Coordinates of C-alpha atoms and ligand atoms in Angstrom, one line a residue:
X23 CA 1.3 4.6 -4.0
X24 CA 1.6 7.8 -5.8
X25 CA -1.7 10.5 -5.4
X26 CA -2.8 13.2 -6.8
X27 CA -0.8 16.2 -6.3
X28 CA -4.0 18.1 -5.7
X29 CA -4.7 16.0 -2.5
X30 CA -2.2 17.8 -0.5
X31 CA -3.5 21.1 -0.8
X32 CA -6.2 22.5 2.2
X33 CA -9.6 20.8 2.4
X34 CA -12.6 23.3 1.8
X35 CA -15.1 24.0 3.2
X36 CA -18.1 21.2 4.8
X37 CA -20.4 23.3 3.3
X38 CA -19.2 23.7 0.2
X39 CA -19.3 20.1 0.1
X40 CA -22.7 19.3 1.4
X41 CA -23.6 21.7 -1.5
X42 CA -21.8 20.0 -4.2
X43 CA -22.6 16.2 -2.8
X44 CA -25.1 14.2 -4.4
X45 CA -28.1 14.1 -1.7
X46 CA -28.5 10.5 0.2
X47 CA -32.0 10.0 -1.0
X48 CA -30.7 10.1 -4.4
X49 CA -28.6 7.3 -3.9
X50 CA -29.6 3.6 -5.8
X51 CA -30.1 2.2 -2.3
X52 CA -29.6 5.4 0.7
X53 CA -30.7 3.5 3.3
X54 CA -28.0 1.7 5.4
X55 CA -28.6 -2.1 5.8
X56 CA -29.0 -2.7 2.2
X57 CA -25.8 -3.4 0.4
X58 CA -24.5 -6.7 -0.1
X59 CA -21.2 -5.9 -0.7
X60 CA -19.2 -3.9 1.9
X61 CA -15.7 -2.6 1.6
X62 CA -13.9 -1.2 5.3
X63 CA -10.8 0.5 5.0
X64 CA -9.3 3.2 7.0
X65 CA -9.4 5.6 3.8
X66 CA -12.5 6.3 1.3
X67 CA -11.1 6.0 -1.8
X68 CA -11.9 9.2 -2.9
X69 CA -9.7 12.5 -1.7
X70 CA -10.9 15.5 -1.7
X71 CA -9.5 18.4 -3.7
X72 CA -10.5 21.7 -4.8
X73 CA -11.3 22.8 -8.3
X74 CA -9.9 25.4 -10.6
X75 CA -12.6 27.7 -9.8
X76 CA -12.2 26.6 -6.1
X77 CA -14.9 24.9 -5.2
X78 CA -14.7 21.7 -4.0
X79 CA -15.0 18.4 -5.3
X80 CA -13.9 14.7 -4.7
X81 CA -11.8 12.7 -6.6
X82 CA -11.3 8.6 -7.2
X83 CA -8.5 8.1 -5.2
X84 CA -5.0 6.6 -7.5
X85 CA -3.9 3.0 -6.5
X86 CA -4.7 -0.5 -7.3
X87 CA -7.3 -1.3 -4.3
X88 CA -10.2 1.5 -5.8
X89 CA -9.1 0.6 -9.3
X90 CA -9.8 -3.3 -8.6
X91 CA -12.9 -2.9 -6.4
X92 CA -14.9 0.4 -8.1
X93 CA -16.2 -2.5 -10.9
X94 CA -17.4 -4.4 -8.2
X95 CA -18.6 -2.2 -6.4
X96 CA -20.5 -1.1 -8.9
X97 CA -22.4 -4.3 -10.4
X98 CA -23.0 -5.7 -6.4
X99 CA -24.7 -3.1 -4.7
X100 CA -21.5 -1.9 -3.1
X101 CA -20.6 0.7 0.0
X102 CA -17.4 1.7 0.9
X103 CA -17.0 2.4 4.8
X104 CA -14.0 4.7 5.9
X105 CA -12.3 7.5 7.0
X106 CA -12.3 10.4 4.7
X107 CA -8.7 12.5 5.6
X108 CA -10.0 15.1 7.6
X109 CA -10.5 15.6 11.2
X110 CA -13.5 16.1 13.6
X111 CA -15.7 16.6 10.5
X112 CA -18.8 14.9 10.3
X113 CA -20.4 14.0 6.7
X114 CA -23.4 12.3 5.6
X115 CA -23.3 9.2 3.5
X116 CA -22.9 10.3 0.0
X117 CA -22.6 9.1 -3.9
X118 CA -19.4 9.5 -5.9
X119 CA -18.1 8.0 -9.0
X120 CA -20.7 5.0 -9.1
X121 CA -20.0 3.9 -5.7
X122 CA -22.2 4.5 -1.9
X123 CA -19.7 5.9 0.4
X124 CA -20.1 5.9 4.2
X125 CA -17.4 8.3 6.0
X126 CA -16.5 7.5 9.3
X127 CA -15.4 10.5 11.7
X128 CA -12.2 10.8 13.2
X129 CA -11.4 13.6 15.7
X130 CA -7.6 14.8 16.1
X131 CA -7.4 12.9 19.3
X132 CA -8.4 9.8 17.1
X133 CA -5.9 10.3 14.3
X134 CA -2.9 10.9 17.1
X135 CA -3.5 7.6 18.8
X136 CA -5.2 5.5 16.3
X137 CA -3.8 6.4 13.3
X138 CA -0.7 8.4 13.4
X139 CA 0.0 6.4 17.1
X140 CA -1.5 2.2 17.1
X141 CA -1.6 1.7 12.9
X142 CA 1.5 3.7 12.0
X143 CA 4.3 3.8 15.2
X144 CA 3.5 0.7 16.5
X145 CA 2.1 -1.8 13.9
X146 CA 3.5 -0.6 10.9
X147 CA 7.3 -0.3 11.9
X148 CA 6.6 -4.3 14.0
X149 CA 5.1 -5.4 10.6
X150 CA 8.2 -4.1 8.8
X151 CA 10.6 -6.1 10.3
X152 CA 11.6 -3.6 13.1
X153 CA 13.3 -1.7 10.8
X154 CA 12.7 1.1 13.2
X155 CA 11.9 0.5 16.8
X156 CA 8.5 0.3 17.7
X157 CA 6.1 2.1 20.7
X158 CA 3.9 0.4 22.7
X159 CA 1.5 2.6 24.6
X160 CA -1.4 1.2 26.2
X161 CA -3.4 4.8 25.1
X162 CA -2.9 4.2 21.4
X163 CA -4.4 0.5 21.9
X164 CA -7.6 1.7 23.8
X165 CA -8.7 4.1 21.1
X166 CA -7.1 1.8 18.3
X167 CA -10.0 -0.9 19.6
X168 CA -12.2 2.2 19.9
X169 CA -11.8 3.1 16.8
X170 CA -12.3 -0.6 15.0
X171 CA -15.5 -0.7 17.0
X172 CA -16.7 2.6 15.1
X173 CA -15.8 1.0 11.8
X174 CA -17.0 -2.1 12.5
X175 CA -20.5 -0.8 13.6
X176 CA -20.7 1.2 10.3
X177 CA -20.2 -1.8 8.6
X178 CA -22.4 -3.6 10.2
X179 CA -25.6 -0.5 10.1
X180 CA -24.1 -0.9 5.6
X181 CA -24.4 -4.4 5.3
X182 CA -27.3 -6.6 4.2
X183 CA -28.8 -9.9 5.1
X184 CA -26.3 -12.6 4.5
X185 CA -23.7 -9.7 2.7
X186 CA -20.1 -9.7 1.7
X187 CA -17.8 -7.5 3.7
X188 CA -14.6 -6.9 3.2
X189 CA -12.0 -5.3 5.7
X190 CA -8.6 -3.8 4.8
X191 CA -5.6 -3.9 6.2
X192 CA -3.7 -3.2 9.2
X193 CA -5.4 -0.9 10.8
X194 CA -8.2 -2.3 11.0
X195 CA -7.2 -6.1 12.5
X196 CA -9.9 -6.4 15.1
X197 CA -13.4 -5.3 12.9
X198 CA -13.8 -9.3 11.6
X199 CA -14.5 -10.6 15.4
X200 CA -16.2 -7.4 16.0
X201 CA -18.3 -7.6 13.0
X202 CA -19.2 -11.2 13.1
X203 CA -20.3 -10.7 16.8
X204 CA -22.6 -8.1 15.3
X205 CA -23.4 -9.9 12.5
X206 CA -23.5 -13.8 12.3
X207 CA -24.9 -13.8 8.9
X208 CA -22.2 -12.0 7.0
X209 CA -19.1 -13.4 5.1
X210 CA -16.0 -11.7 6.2
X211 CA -12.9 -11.3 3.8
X212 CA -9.7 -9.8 5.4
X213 CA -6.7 -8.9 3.6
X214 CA -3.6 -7.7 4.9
X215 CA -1.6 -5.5 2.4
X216 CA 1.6 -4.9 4.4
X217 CA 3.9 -8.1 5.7
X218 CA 3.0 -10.6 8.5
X219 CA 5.9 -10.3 10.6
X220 CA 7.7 -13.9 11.7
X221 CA 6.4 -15.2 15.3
X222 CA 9.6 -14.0 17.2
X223 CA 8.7 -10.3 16.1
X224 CA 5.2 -10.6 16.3
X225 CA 5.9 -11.9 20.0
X226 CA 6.8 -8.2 21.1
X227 CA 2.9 -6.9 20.6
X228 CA 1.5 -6.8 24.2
X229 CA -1.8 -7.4 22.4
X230 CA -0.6 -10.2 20.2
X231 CA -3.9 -12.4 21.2
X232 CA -6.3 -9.7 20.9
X233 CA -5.2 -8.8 17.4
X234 CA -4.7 -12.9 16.3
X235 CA -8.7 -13.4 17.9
X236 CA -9.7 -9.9 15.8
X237 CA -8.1 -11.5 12.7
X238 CA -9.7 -14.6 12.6
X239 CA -13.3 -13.2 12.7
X240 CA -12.9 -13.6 9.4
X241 CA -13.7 -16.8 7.1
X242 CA -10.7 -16.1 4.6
X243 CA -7.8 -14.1 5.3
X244 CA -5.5 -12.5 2.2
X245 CA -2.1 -12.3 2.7
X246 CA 0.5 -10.8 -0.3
X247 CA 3.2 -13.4 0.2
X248 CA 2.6 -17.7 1.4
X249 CA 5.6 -16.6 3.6
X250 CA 3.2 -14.0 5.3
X251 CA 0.2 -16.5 5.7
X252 CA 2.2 -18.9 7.0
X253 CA 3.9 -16.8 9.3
X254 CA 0.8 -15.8 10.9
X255 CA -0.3 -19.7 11.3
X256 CA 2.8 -20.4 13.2
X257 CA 1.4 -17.8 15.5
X258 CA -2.5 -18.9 15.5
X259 CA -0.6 -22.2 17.1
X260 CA 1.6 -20.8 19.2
X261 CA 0.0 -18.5 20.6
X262 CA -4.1 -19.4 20.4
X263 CA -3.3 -23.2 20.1
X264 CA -5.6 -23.7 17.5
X265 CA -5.4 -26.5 15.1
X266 CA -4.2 -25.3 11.9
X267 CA -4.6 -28.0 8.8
X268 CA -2.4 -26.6 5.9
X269 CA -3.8 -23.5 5.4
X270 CA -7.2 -24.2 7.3
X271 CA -7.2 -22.9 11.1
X272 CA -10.2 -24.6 13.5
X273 CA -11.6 -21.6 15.2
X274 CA -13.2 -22.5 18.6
X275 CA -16.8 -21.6 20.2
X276 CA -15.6 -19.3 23.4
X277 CA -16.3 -22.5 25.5
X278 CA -13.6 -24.4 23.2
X279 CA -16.2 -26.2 21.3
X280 CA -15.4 -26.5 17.5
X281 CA -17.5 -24.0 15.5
X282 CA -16.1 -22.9 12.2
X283 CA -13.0 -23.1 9.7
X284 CA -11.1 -19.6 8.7
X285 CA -8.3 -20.1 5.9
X286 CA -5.5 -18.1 5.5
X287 CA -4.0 -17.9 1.5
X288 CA -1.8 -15.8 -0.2
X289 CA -3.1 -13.5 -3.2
X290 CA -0.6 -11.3 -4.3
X291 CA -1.9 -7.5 -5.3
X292 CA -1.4 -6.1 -8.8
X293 CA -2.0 -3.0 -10.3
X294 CA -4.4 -2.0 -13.4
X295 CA -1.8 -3.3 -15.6
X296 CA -4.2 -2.6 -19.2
X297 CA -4.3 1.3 -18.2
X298 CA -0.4 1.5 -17.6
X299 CA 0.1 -0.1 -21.2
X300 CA -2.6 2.1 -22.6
X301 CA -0.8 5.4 -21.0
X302 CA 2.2 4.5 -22.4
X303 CA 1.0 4.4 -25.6
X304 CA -0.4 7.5 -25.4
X305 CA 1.5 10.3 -27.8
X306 CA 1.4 13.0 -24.8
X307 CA 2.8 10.7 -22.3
X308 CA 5.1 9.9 -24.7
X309 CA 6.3 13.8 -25.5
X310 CA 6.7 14.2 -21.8
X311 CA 8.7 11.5 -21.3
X312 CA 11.0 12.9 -24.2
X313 CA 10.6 16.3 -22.4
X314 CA 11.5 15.2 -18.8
X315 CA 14.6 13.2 -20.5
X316 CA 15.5 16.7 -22.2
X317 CA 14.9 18.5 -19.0
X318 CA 17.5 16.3 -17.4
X319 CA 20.2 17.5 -19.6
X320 CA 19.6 14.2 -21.6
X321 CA 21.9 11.8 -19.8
X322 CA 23.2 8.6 -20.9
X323 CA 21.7 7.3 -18.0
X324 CA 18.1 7.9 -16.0
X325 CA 17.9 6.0 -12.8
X326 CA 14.7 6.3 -11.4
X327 CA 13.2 5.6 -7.4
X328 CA 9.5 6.3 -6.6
X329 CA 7.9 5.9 -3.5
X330 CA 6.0 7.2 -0.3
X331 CA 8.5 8.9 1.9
X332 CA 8.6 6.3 4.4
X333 CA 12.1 4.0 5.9
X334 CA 10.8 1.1 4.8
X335 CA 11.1 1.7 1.2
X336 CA 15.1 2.0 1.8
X337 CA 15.6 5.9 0.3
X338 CA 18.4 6.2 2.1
X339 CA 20.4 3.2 0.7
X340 CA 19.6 4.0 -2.6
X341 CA 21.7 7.6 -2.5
X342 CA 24.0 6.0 -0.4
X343 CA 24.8 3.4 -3.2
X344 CA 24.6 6.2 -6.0
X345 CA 27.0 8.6 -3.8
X346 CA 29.3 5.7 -3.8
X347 CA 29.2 5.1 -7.4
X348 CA 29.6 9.1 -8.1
X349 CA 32.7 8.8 -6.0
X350 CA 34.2 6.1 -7.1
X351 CA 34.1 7.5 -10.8
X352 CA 31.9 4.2 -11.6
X353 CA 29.1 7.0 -12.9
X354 CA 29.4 10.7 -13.1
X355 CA 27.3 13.7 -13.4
X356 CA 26.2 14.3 -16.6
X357 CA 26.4 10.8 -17.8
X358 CA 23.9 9.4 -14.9
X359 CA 21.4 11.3 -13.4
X360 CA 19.2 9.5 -10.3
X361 CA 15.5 11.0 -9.8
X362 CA 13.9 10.1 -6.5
X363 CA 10.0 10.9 -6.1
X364 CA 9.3 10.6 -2.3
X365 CA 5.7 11.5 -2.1
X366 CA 4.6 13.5 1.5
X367 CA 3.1 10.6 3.8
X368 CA 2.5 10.3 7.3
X369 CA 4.2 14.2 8.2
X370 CA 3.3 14.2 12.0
X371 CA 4.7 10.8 12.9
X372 CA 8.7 11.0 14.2
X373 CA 10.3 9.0 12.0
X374 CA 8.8 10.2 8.9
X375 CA 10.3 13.5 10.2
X376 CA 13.7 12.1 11.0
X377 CA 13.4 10.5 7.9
X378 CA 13.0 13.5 5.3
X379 CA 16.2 15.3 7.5
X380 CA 18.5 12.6 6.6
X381 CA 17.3 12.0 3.0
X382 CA 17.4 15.6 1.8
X383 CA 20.3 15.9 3.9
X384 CA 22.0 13.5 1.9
X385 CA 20.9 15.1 -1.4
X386 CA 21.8 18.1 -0.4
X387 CA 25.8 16.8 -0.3
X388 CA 26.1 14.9 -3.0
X389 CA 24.2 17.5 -5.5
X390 CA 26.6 20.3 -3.6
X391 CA 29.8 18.1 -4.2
X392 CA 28.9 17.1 -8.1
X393 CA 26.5 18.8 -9.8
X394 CA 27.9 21.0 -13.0
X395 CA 26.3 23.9 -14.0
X396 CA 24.0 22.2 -16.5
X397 CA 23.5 19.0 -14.5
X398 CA 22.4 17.1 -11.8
X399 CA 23.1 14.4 -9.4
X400 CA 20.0 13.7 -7.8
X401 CA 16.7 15.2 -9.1
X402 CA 14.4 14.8 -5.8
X403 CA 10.8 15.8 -6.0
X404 CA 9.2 15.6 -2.6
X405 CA 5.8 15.8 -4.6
X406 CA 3.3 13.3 -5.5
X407 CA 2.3 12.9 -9.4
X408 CA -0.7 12.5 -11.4
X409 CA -0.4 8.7 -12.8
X410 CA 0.1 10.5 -16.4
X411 CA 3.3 11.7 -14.8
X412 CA 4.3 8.7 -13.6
X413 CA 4.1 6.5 -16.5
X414 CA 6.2 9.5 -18.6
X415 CA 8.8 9.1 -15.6
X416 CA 9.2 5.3 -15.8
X417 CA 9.0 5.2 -19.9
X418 CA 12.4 8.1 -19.0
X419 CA 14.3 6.0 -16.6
X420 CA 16.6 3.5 -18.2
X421 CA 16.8 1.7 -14.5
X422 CA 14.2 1.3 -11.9
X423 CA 15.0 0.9 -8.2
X424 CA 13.1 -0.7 -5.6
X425 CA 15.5 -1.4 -2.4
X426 CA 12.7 -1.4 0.0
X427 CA 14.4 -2.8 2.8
X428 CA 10.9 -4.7 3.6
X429 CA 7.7 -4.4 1.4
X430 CA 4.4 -5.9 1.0
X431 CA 4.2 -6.1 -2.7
X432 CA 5.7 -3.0 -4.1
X433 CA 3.3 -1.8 -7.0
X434 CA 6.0 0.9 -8.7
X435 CA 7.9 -2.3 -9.4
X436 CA 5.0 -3.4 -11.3
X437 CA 4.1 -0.6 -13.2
X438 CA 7.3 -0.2 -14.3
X439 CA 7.3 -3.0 -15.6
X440 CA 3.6 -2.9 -17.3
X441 CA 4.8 0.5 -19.0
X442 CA 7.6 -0.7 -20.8
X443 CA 5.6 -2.8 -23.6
X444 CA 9.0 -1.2 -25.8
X445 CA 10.6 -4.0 -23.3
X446 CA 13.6 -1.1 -22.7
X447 CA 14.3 -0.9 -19.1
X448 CA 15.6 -3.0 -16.1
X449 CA 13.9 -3.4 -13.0
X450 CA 16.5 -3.8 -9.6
X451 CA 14.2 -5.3 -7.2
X452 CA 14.9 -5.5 -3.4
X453 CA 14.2 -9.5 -2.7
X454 CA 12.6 -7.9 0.7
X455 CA 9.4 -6.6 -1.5
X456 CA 6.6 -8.8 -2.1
X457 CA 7.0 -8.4 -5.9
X458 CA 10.5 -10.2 -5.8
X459 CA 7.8 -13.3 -5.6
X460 CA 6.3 -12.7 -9.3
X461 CA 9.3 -10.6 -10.6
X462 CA 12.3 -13.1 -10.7
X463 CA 13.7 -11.8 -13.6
X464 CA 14.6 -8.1 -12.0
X465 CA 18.2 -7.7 -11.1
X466 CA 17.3 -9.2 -7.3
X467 CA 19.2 -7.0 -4.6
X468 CA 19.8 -7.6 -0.9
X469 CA 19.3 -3.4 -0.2
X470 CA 21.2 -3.6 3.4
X471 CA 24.6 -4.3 1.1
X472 CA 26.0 -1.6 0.0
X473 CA 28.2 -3.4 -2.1
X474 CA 25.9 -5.5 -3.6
X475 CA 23.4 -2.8 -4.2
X476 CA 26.7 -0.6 -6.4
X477 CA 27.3 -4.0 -8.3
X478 CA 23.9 -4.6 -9.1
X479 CA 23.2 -0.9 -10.4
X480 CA 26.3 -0.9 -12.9
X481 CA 25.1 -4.7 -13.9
X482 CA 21.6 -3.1 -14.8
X483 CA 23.5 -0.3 -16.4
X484 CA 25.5 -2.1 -18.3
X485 CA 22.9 -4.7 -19.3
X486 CA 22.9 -6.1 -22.6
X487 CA 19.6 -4.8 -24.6
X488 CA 18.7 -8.2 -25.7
X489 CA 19.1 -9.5 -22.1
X490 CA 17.1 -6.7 -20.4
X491 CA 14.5 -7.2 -23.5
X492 CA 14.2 -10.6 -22.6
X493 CA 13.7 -10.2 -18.6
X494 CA 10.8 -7.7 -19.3
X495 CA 9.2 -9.3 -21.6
X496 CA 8.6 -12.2 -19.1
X497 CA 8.1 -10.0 -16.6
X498 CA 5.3 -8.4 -18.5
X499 CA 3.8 -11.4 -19.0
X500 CA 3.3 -12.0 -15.5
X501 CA 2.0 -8.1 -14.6
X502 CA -0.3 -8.5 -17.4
X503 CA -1.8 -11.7 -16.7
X504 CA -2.1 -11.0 -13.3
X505 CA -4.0 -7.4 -13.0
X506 CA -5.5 -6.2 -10.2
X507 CA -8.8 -7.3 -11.5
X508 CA -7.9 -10.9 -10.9
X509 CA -6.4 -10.3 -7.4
X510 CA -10.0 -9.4 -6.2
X511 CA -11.8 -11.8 -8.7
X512 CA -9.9 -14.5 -7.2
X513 CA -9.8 -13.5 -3.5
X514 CA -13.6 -13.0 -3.4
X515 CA -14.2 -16.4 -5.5
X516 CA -12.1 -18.1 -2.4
X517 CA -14.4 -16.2 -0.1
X518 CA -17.1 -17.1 -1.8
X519 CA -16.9 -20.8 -1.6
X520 CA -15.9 -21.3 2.4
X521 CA -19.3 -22.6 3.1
X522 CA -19.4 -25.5 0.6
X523 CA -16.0 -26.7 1.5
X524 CA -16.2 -26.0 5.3
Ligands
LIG1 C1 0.3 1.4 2.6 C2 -0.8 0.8 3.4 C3 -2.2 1.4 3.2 C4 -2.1 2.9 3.3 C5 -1.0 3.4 2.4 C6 -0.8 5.0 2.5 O1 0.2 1.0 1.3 O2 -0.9 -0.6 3.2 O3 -3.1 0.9 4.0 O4 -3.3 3.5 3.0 O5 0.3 2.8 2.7 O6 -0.6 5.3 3.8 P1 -1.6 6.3 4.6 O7 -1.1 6.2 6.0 O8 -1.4 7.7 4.0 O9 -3.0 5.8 4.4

């Protein structure tokens, strides 16, 4: 997801901080062991950024996870555990925007082997269907179970008698069977926001039963797509041999004795789909969206591709496709313009570096080969946006690309979607993003062929208004129904009733 723009500029000062920060005792409940509803992710989701006059401040993070769980946060007596971006810097506990938040420290060492290292070189490219290869270093496990310990033990020093706590995603896999250990009374939620990877990938993780026990610490565990939860029960079976009963897995005492029933589910995420439709509405957002189409030299044409910088998200196979199209005479400069937002993500990691070479590389030679004096080719903004910004963009772009070559959900698909109450627009949706689920009525593309990828851009092109007004307007139906409010509401209702049924 998009952030803040001001989130990328250099942290200030700790005490400048401390200053501004609410103090702990003025908190509804300071003292740790109190709250009865616990988020752990690896971020807080606020980032810090530094004011006009330069002093610094935090801000609620952008994204659907904050926007969904700030409510409830709010009316439960929530605290928010996690790491808050910068490194070997210790902060209190400390009140922002309605919600208890409880940073957890991570030194450089940390964020090179845990984060940048376990979570984002080894996990994230396995999760992503190996799309690049991943490392397996016996350093980045230690500290990444080092580090789930430290987030676990917050959680469990947060948490009340009998509380809710829920863990977040990838990087933290272990902190369920670490936190129950601590904690026998608490009810663990665990959702996993990128894909489960099918058994015979999965099988590469020296550490597949360590991370398989962590997991199922917890009593219900979220998955975006059924294909994902059921991919991870094939692997409870094959490789803990537990007895799995549709969707229910018996988790064994550590002398094999039965003890307790985890469920695994799919609940798709969504985004705040009410506040996309309002900005649409709104007359500024509107003017800039007139503006940015002006600023383009008003083509016939906008395509339009937003995402984190990252090779899962298939950047590359989107120019490539578009380069094609320029040199085939399909489109030309002028008529079709293609703006790519690749928001800065995950700098220090190799492939991320690789990555930006090849994309702007690529830019670089099709913009030199057809831009005109007045246009062109590829308008890429290695920037991220305020969500005001974003909603102008997509109400500008006449087509929307998502080729992710493998996504968990996707949520720029959505918004799209969700901005265009006008019903203008059409959505061409990788079938390799989670959203292709929900979103059957995008223009469904297979991003590995090339071909297929060129056909399907001129098809959404070329559309038929009354067709493309009839695919969003069922698509909207489904965004709007389906917010991010319910994804939570729902997930934490399933939580809630494990004891009953098991
Ligand atoms: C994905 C992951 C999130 C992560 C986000 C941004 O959406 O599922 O857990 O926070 O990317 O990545 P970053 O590494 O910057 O936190």
């Amino acid at each position: 997801m998009p952030s803040t723009a001001s989130s990328n500029q250099n942290p200030p000062s700790t005490t400048a901080l401390r200053e501004r920060r609410a103090p702990v005792t003025a908190a509804k409940k300071a003292v740790t062991g109190d709250f009865d509803f616990v988020v752990v992710a690896n971020r807080l989701p606020v980032d810090r950024v530094t004011a006009e006059d330069g002093s610094a401040e935090w801000r609620r993070s952008p994204g659907g996870l904050v926007t969904a769980l700030a409510p409830v946060m709010a009316s439960a007596d929530g605290a928010w555990v996690g790491w808050h971006g910068a490194t070997d810097e210790k902060l209190e506990e400390f009140n922002e925007d309605g919600m208890h938040l409880v940073p957890v420290q991570l030194s450089q060492e940390d964020v090179e082997l845990y984060y940048e290292g376990f979570s984002n070189s080894t996990l994230w490219p396995l999760y992503h269907d190996v799309i690049m290869p991943p490392e397996f270093h016996r350093t980045w496990w230690d500290r990444y179970r080092e580090i789930n310990i430290r987030f676990a033990e917050s959680a469990a020093a947060s948490a009340s008698k009998g509380a809710t706590v829920w863990v977040q995603d990838y990087q933290l896999q272990l902190v369920p069977r670490l936190l129950r250990a601590m904690r026998p009374d608490l009810k663990i939620g665990f959702f996993n926001h990128i894909p489960f990877p099918p058994m015979e990938i999965f099988a590469q993780l020296p550490w597949r039963h360590r991370v398989l026990e962590g997991i199922l610490g917890a009593d219900l565990i979220g998955f975006q797509r059924q294909s994902d939860a059921n991919n991870f029960l094939r692997c409870v079976r094959r490789y803990l041999g537990f007895t799995v009963k549709s969707q229910r897995i018996h988790v064994p005492d550590e002398d094999g004795s039965p003890r307790r029933i985890a469920r695994a589910e799919a609940h798709p995420i969504s985004i705040d789909s009410a506040l996309i439709a309002q900005l649409a509405e709104d007359p500024a957002v509107l003017e800039r969206s007139r503006e940015i189409r002006a600023d383009l030299g008003d083509p016939d044409v906008i395509l339009l591709g937003v995402d984190r910088l990252d090779y899962t998200k298939g950047i590359r196979h989107r120019i490539k496709a578009f380069g094609e199209l320029l040199a085939d005479r399909e489109l030309s400069v002028g008529q079709a313009t293609l703006v790519q937002v690749a928001s800065p993500s995950r700098e220090h990691v190799g492939h991320y570096i690789t990555l930006r070479e090849d994309v702007e590389g690529s830019v670089g030679r099709i913009n030199g080969e057809y831009d005109t004096m007045s246009h062109t080719a590829v308008r890429y903004l290695h920037h991220s946006y305020p969500v005001e910004e974003m909603v102008a963009l997509y109400l500008a772009a006449d087509v929307m690309l998502v080729t992710a070559l493998r996504d968990g959900m996707n949520l720029v698909a959505k918004e799209y979607v969700a901005a265009h109450a006008d019903k203008r627009g059409t959505l061409v949706l990788s079938e390799f993003a989670g959203a292709a689920d929900q979103l059957r009525h995008a223009v469904l593309v297979n991003p590995h062929d090339i071909d297929g990828l060129k056909e399907s851009i001129m098809e959404a092109i070329r559309m038929p208004e009354q067709e493309s007004a009839r695919r969003m307007r069922i698509m909207r139906r489904q965004v709007t129904t389906n917010d991010v409010a319910r994804w939570s509401r729902d997930f934490l209702e399933s939580l809630s009733r494990t004891d009953e049924e098991d």
